[in-house]
Amino acid sequence: MVCRMFRLETEVDKARRDLLRRHLRDTNTAASPVLRALRGTPHEREAPLHVWALDANGDLAGGLVGHTWTTWLHVTYLWVDGRHRGAGLGSRLLARAEHIARAERGCTASRLETWDFQAPAFYQRQGYDVVCVIPDYPPGITEYTLTKRLG
């Protein structure tokens, strides 16, 4: 018999978070042959991928922070200093990350999220397709998820 009485708590608890994540991973692995086949392979874990652009003084002019997992590159952040925008630096950072993901890590696709005031048109010019639009996330802003097949 299942007990219907539970105590719900809302505090941040890293140990419980980690336990929950392990339980979810185990449940998902048991339910999915694809995830089960990934267990124990190099593609099972996320691998960081960072690309930095430094100016002549060694200062940060731009950068890309992401990771690869399975056969996907996930771009988390891409930023170019305002003084260097419009010169192709963002395209170069993205292309370098995609090249590393494809040539060195066996990735076949890339994904990212951006807001309407940031760079959806930039990513579309780089060959990305909009696959999801979430209006009012946060209120007054639209979030886009874009993907691209890598060479």
CSV table of C-alpha atoms in Angstrom, one decimal:
chain,number,residue,atom,x,y,z
A,1,MET,CA,0.0,0.0,0.0
A,2,VAL,CA,1.3,3.5,-0.9
A,3,CYS,CA,1.2,6.1,1.8
A,4,ARG,CA,-0.5,9.3,0.6
A,5,MET,CA,1.0,11.4,3.4
A,6,PHE,CA,4.2,13.3,2.5
A,7,ARG,CA,6.2,16.1,3.9
A,8,LEU,CA,7.1,18.6,1.2
A,9,GLU,CA,10.3,20.7,1.8
A,10,THR,CA,11.6,23.6,-0.3
A,11,GLU,CA,15.1,24.3,0.9
A,12,VAL,CA,18.1,24.0,-1.4
A,13,ASP,CA,19.7,20.6,-0.7
A,14,LYS,CA,22.7,19.7,-2.9
A,15,ALA,CA,22.9,16.1,-1.5
A,16,ARG,CA,19.2,15.5,-2.3
A,17,ARG,CA,19.7,17.2,-5.7
A,18,ASP,CA,22.5,14.8,-6.6
A,19,LEU,CA,20.6,11.8,-5.3
A,20,LEU,CA,17.6,12.9,-7.4
A,21,ARG,CA,19.8,13.3,-10.5
A,22,ARG,CA,21.2,9.8,-10.0
A,23,HIS,CA,17.8,8.3,-9.6
A,24,LEU,CA,16.5,10.1,-12.7
A,25,ARG,CA,19.6,9.0,-14.7
A,26,ASP,CA,19.0,5.4,-13.6
A,27,THR,CA,15.3,5.5,-14.4
A,28,ASN,CA,16.0,7.1,-17.8
A,29,THR,CA,18.7,4.6,-18.6
A,30,ALA,CA,16.5,1.7,-17.7
A,31,ALA,CA,13.7,3.0,-19.9
A,32,SER,CA,15.8,4.0,-23.0
A,33,PRO,CA,17.9,1.6,-25.0
A,34,VAL,CA,19.7,4.6,-26.5
A,35,LEU,CA,20.7,6.0,-23.1
A,36,ARG,CA,21.6,2.4,-21.9
A,37,ALA,CA,24.0,2.0,-24.9
A,38,LEU,CA,25.7,5.3,-23.9
A,39,ARG,CA,26.5,4.1,-20.4
A,40,GLY,CA,30.3,3.6,-20.0
A,41,THR,CA,31.2,5.3,-23.4
A,42,PRO,CA,33.1,8.5,-23.8
A,43,HIS,CA,29.9,10.2,-25.1
A,44,GLU,CA,28.1,9.5,-21.8
A,45,ARG,CA,29.5,12.6,-20.0
A,46,GLU,CA,29.5,16.2,-21.0
A,47,ALA,CA,32.8,17.6,-22.2
A,48,PRO,CA,33.4,21.4,-21.9
A,49,LEU,CA,34.2,23.2,-25.1
A,50,HIS,CA,35.5,26.8,-24.8
A,51,VAL,CA,36.8,29.1,-27.6
A,52,TRP,CA,38.3,32.5,-26.6
A,53,ALA,CA,39.2,35.5,-28.7
A,54,LEU,CA,41.8,37.8,-27.2
A,55,ASP,CA,42.8,41.2,-28.5
A,56,ALA,CA,46.4,42.4,-29.0
A,57,ASN,CA,46.6,43.3,-25.3
A,58,GLY,CA,45.4,39.9,-24.3
A,59,ASP,CA,42.0,41.2,-23.2
A,60,LEU,CA,38.9,39.2,-23.8
A,61,ALA,CA,37.3,40.3,-27.1
A,62,GLY,CA,34.8,37.5,-27.3
A,63,GLY,CA,34.2,33.9,-26.4
A,64,LEU,CA,32.0,30.8,-26.7
A,65,VAL,CA,31.3,28.5,-23.8
A,66,GLY,CA,29.5,25.2,-24.4
A,67,HIS,CA,29.9,21.5,-24.1
A,68,THR,CA,29.5,18.4,-26.2
A,69,TRP,CA,27.4,15.4,-25.1
A,70,THR,CA,26.7,12.3,-27.2
A,71,THR,CA,26.8,13.7,-30.8
A,72,TRP,CA,25.7,17.2,-30.0
A,73,LEU,CA,27.4,20.5,-29.4
A,74,HIS,CA,25.5,22.7,-27.0
A,75,VAL,CA,26.4,26.4,-27.2
A,76,THR,CA,25.6,27.9,-23.8
A,77,TYR,CA,27.1,31.4,-24.2
A,78,LEU,CA,28.5,33.3,-27.2
A,79,TRP,CA,29.6,36.9,-26.7
A,80,VAL,CA,31.6,39.5,-28.6
A,81,ASP,CA,32.7,42.8,-27.1
A,82,GLY,CA,30.8,45.8,-28.7
A,83,ARG,CA,34.1,47.2,-30.2
A,84,HIS,CA,34.6,44.0,-32.2
A,85,ARG,CA,31.0,43.3,-33.4
A,86,GLY,CA,30.3,43.3,-37.1
A,87,ALA,CA,33.8,42.1,-38.0
A,88,GLY,CA,33.0,38.4,-38.2
A,89,LEU,CA,34.4,37.4,-34.8
A,90,GLY,CA,31.2,35.8,-33.6
A,91,SER,CA,31.0,33.7,-36.8
A,92,ARG,CA,34.6,32.7,-36.4
A,93,LEU,CA,34.1,31.6,-32.7
A,94,LEU,CA,31.0,29.6,-33.6
A,95,ALA,CA,32.7,28.0,-36.7
A,96,ARG,CA,35.7,27.0,-34.6
A,97,ALA,CA,33.5,25.4,-31.9
A,98,GLU,CA,31.5,23.6,-34.6
A,99,HIS,CA,34.8,22.4,-36.2
A,100,ILE,CA,36.2,21.0,-32.9
A,101,ALA,CA,32.8,19.4,-32.1
A,102,ARG,CA,32.6,17.7,-35.5
A,103,ALA,CA,36.3,16.9,-36.2
A,104,GLU,CA,37.5,16.0,-32.8
A,105,ARG,CA,34.4,14.9,-30.9
A,106,GLY,CA,32.3,13.3,-33.6
A,107,CYS,CA,29.3,15.6,-33.2
A,108,THR,CA,26.8,15.7,-35.9
A,109,ALA,CA,24.6,18.5,-34.6
A,110,SER,CA,24.5,21.7,-32.6
A,111,ARG,CA,21.9,23.4,-30.5
A,112,LEU,CA,21.5,26.7,-28.6
A,113,GLU,CA,19.0,29.1,-27.1
A,114,THR,CA,18.8,32.9,-27.7
A,115,TRP,CA,16.4,35.7,-27.0
A,116,ASP,CA,14.7,37.8,-29.6
A,117,PHE,CA,16.8,40.9,-28.8
A,118,GLN,CA,20.0,38.9,-28.9
A,119,ALA,CA,20.9,37.0,-32.1
A,120,PRO,CA,18.3,34.7,-33.7
A,121,ALA,CA,19.0,36.2,-37.1
A,122,PHE,CA,22.8,35.8,-36.7
A,123,TYR,CA,22.4,32.1,-35.9
A,124,GLN,CA,20.1,31.6,-38.9
A,125,ARG,CA,22.7,33.2,-41.1
A,126,GLN,CA,25.1,30.6,-39.7
A,127,GLY,CA,22.8,27.8,-40.9
A,128,TYR,CA,20.8,27.3,-37.7
A,129,ASP,CA,17.1,26.5,-37.9
A,130,VAL,CA,14.5,27.6,-35.3
A,131,VAL,CA,12.9,24.5,-33.8
A,132,CYS,CA,11.2,26.1,-30.8
A,133,VAL,CA,9.8,29.5,-29.9
A,134,ILE,CA,8.7,30.3,-26.3
A,135,PRO,CA,6.9,33.7,-26.0
A,136,ASP,CA,7.1,35.6,-22.7
A,137,TYR,CA,10.2,33.7,-21.4
A,138,PRO,CA,10.7,35.9,-19.4
A,139,PRO,CA,7.7,38.1,-19.8
A,140,GLY,CA,8.1,40.5,-22.7
A,141,ILE,CA,10.9,38.4,-24.3
A,142,THR,CA,10.8,35.5,-26.7
A,143,GLU,CA,13.2,32.7,-26.4
A,144,TYR,CA,14.3,30.7,-29.5
A,145,THR,CA,15.9,27.2,-29.6
A,146,LEU,CA,17.9,26.7,-32.8
A,147,THR,CA,19.7,23.6,-34.2
A,148,LYS,CA,22.1,22.9,-37.0
A,149,ARG,CA,23.4,19.7,-38.6
A,150,LEU,CA,27.2,19.8,-38.7
A,151,GLY,CA,28.8,18.9,-42.0
